[in-house]
Amino acid sequence: MKTLHSTILVLLLLVIGCDDQKAALADKFDKLQQQHDSISQVHSKFKSIHGEMSQKHQEFASKLEGMEIQDSTVLEDVAKHEAILKKHDALLAGHDEIFSAHEELRKGFGQKSAAEMEAQLSEMMDTHKKLMEEHGNMEEEHEMMENEHETIMAKLDSTNTNGSE
């Protein structure tokens, strides 16, 4: 009888401990969801900025088509920018898929075991870190491209001004 009581007590402690652990994981998940929502907003804003940058690049490339360019590095820079923008397109599409996958993970989170919850949270935190790093890198590349566009246009303007004198 004593072993039966001991066994029941151990099982109750395990169940209570598991419930506490799951409650703590659910809180952690809620905080992660807030971070997810914030990252999602940054992502949406950046997609808009990226669209504007792509449009500016197209306009810039079209402007260059009508010019006689003496400096071959200008065309190399334009090609490099185009490759960067295509890479950003792919990254942003991948981020969209990740956001959709996270929405799916949100469903039924509370019904998972504590181990499954922990694994899912760990993966989501790693993914969030990766998303933030990639957004940071893309922002830096956009800034670099804008600066190079300005430099190229200044070069071309000075060449046109010097050539017409």
Tab-separated table of C-alpha atoms in Angstrom:
chain	number	residue	atom	x	y	z
A	1	MET	CA	0.000	0.000	0.000
A	2	LYS	CA	2.871	2.296	0.831
A	3	THR	CA	4.382	1.785	-2.636
A	4	LEU	CA	1.023	2.517	-4.237
A	5	HIS	CA	0.799	5.839	-2.370
A	6	SER	CA	4.409	6.624	-3.281
A	7	THR	CA	3.740	5.823	-6.931
A	8	ILE	CA	0.615	8.006	-6.999
A	9	LEU	CA	2.499	10.842	-5.308
A	10	VAL	CA	5.338	10.598	-7.848
A	11	LEU	CA	2.865	10.578	-10.742
A	12	LEU	CA	1.050	13.621	-9.334
A	13	LEU	CA	4.329	15.493	-8.960
A	14	LEU	CA	5.272	14.610	-12.530
A	15	VAL	CA	1.917	15.787	-13.872
A	16	ILE	CA	2.062	19.022	-11.867
A	17	GLY	CA	5.679	19.579	-12.875
A	18	CYS	CA	4.849	18.921	-16.496
A	19	ASP	CA	1.908	21.347	-16.344
A	20	ASP	CA	4.153	24.022	-14.805
A	21	GLN	CA	6.766	23.397	-17.476
A	22	LYS	CA	4.153	23.579	-20.230
A	23	ALA	CA	2.745	26.800	-18.742
A	24	ALA	CA	6.240	28.330	-18.718
A	25	LEU	CA	6.756	27.199	-22.324
A	26	ALA	CA	3.375	28.659	-23.295
A	27	ASP	CA	4.449	32.015	-21.783
A	28	LYS	CA	7.716	31.808	-23.675
A	29	PHE	CA	5.753	31.048	-26.839
A	30	ASP	CA	3.536	34.106	-26.283
A	31	LYS	CA	6.614	36.330	-25.968
A	32	LEU	CA	8.076	34.725	-29.068
A	33	GLN	CA	4.826	35.433	-30.917
A	34	GLN	CA	5.124	39.116	-30.004
A	35	GLN	CA	8.644	39.092	-31.412
A	36	HIS	CA	7.319	37.254	-34.478
A	37	ASP	CA	4.661	39.927	-35.004
A	38	SER	CA	7.269	42.675	-34.694
A	39	ILE	CA	9.602	40.955	-37.160
A	40	SER	CA	6.665	40.424	-39.497
A	41	GLN	CA	5.915	44.171	-39.460
A	42	VAL	CA	9.570	44.987	-40.181
A	43	HIS	CA	9.467	42.409	-42.987
A	44	SER	CA	6.371	43.970	-44.554
A	45	LYS	CA	7.902	47.429	-44.366
A	46	PHE	CA	11.148	46.178	-45.858
A	47	LYS	CA	9.308	44.440	-48.717
A	48	SER	CA	7.816	47.809	-49.584
A	49	ILE	CA	11.218	49.521	-49.383
A	50	HIS	CA	12.714	46.736	-51.495
A	51	GLY	CA	10.008	47.222	-54.121
A	52	GLU	CA	10.833	50.922	-54.249
A	53	MET	CA	14.553	50.133	-54.534
A	54	SER	CA	13.899	47.692	-57.362
A	55	GLN	CA	11.849	50.351	-59.146
A	56	LYS	CA	14.616	52.946	-58.663
A	57	HIS	CA	17.135	50.460	-60.017
A	58	GLN	CA	15.008	49.832	-63.114
A	59	GLU	CA	14.685	53.570	-63.707
A	60	PHE	CA	18.425	54.004	-63.154
A	61	ALA	CA	19.275	51.185	-65.573
A	62	SER	CA	16.881	52.626	-68.171
A	63	LYS	CA	18.501	56.045	-67.807
A	64	LEU	CA	21.928	54.490	-68.389
A	65	GLU	CA	20.769	52.718	-71.565
A	66	GLY	CA	20.433	56.042	-73.316
A	67	MET	CA	23.872	57.246	-72.302
A	68	GLU	CA	27.279	56.716	-73.781
A	69	ILE	CA	29.245	55.240	-70.897
A	70	GLN	CA	33.022	55.477	-70.949
A	71	ASP	CA	33.625	53.807	-67.578
A	72	SER	CA	32.991	50.042	-67.755
A	73	THR	CA	32.825	49.805	-63.951
A	74	VAL	CA	29.464	51.575	-64.110
A	75	LEU	CA	27.924	48.647	-65.981
A	76	GLU	CA	29.603	46.206	-63.596
A	77	ASP	CA	28.043	48.030	-60.641
A	78	VAL	CA	24.620	47.970	-62.286
A	79	ALA	CA	24.940	44.215	-62.911
A	80	LYS	CA	26.057	43.687	-59.298
A	81	HIS	CA	23.057	45.669	-58.036
A	82	GLU	CA	20.708	43.633	-60.161
A	83	ALA	CA	22.141	40.400	-58.750
A	84	ILE	CA	21.757	41.728	-55.195
A	85	LEU	CA	18.135	42.698	-55.837
A	86	LYS	CA	17.380	39.223	-57.243
A	87	LYS	CA	18.980	37.672	-54.158
A	88	HIS	CA	16.792	39.914	-51.982
A	89	ASP	CA	13.708	38.824	-53.941
A	90	ALA	CA	14.535	35.201	-53.130
A	91	LEU	CA	15.275	35.935	-49.461
A	92	LEU	CA	12.030	37.855	-49.033
A	93	ALA	CA	10.040	35.056	-50.676
A	94	GLY	CA	11.712	32.605	-48.291
A	95	HIS	CA	10.827	34.846	-45.351
A	96	ASP	CA	7.191	34.860	-46.493
A	97	GLU	CA	7.230	31.060	-46.392
A	98	ILE	CA	8.763	31.080	-42.907
A	99	PHE	CA	6.058	33.444	-41.650
A	100	SER	CA	3.390	31.147	-43.078
A	101	ALA	CA	5.038	28.134	-41.451
A	102	HIS	CA	5.150	29.927	-38.104
A	103	GLU	CA	1.434	30.641	-38.403
A	104	GLU	CA	0.872	26.928	-38.859
A	105	LEU	CA	3.059	26.156	-35.832
A	106	ARG	CA	0.944	28.498	-33.724
A	107	LYS	CA	-2.034	26.179	-34.170
A	108	GLY	CA	-2.135	23.426	-31.589
A	109	PHE	CA	1.000	24.552	-29.739
A	110	GLY	CA	-0.596	23.913	-26.342
A	111	GLN	CA	-1.455	20.325	-27.241
A	112	LYS	CA	2.162	19.361	-27.846
A	113	SER	CA	4.380	17.652	-25.317
A	114	ALA	CA	6.826	19.790	-23.357
A	115	ALA	CA	9.732	18.356	-25.372
A	116	GLU	CA	7.974	19.186	-28.664
A	117	MET	CA	7.196	22.670	-27.393
A	118	GLU	CA	10.822	23.272	-26.416
A	119	ALA	CA	12.097	22.013	-29.760
A	120	GLN	CA	9.649	24.206	-31.646
A	121	LEU	CA	10.523	27.279	-29.572
A	122	SER	CA	14.229	26.715	-30.066
A	123	GLU	CA	13.801	26.406	-33.828
A	124	MET	CA	11.605	29.506	-33.982
A	125	MET	CA	14.131	31.564	-31.978
A	126	ASP	CA	16.933	30.466	-34.309
A	127	THR	CA	14.778	31.374	-37.300
A	128	HIS	CA	13.924	34.785	-35.851
A	129	LYS	CA	17.612	35.490	-35.318
A	130	LYS	CA	18.345	34.481	-38.922
A	131	LEU	CA	15.500	36.671	-40.251
A	132	MET	CA	16.729	39.708	-38.331
A	133	GLU	CA	20.304	39.190	-39.541
A	134	GLU	CA	19.178	38.832	-43.149
A	135	HIS	CA	16.993	41.953	-42.913
A	136	GLY	CA	19.961	43.862	-41.496
A	137	ASN	CA	22.213	42.654	-44.311
A	138	MET	CA	19.654	43.569	-46.960
A	139	GLU	CA	19.240	47.048	-45.483
A	140	GLU	CA	23.026	47.546	-45.602
A	141	GLU	CA	23.116	46.380	-49.220
A	142	HIS	CA	20.285	48.764	-50.135
A	143	GLU	CA	22.175	51.636	-48.557
A	144	MET	CA	25.340	50.640	-50.438
A	145	MET	CA	23.422	50.486	-53.737
A	146	GLU	CA	21.834	53.892	-53.164
A	147	ASN	CA	25.245	55.398	-52.412
A	148	GLU	CA	26.733	53.791	-55.522
A	149	HIS	CA	23.814	55.039	-57.651
A	150	GLU	CA	24.513	58.573	-56.444
A	151	THR	CA	28.241	58.188	-57.113
A	152	ILE	CA	27.643	56.810	-60.595
A	153	MET	CA	25.203	59.581	-61.487
A	154	ALA	CA	27.632	62.210	-60.194
A	155	LYS	CA	30.389	60.631	-62.329
A	156	LEU	CA	28.164	60.550	-65.394
A	157	ASP	CA	26.968	64.114	-64.837
A	158	SER	CA	30.548	65.366	-64.535
A	159	THR	CA	31.550	63.428	-67.683
A	160	ASN	CA	28.626	64.932	-69.611
A	161	THR	CA	29.417	68.400	-68.290
A	162	ASN	CA	33.117	68.084	-69.083
A	163	GLY	CA	32.423	66.575	-72.488
A	164	SER	CA	30.154	69.404	-73.571
A	165	GLU	CA	32.559	72.208	-72.714
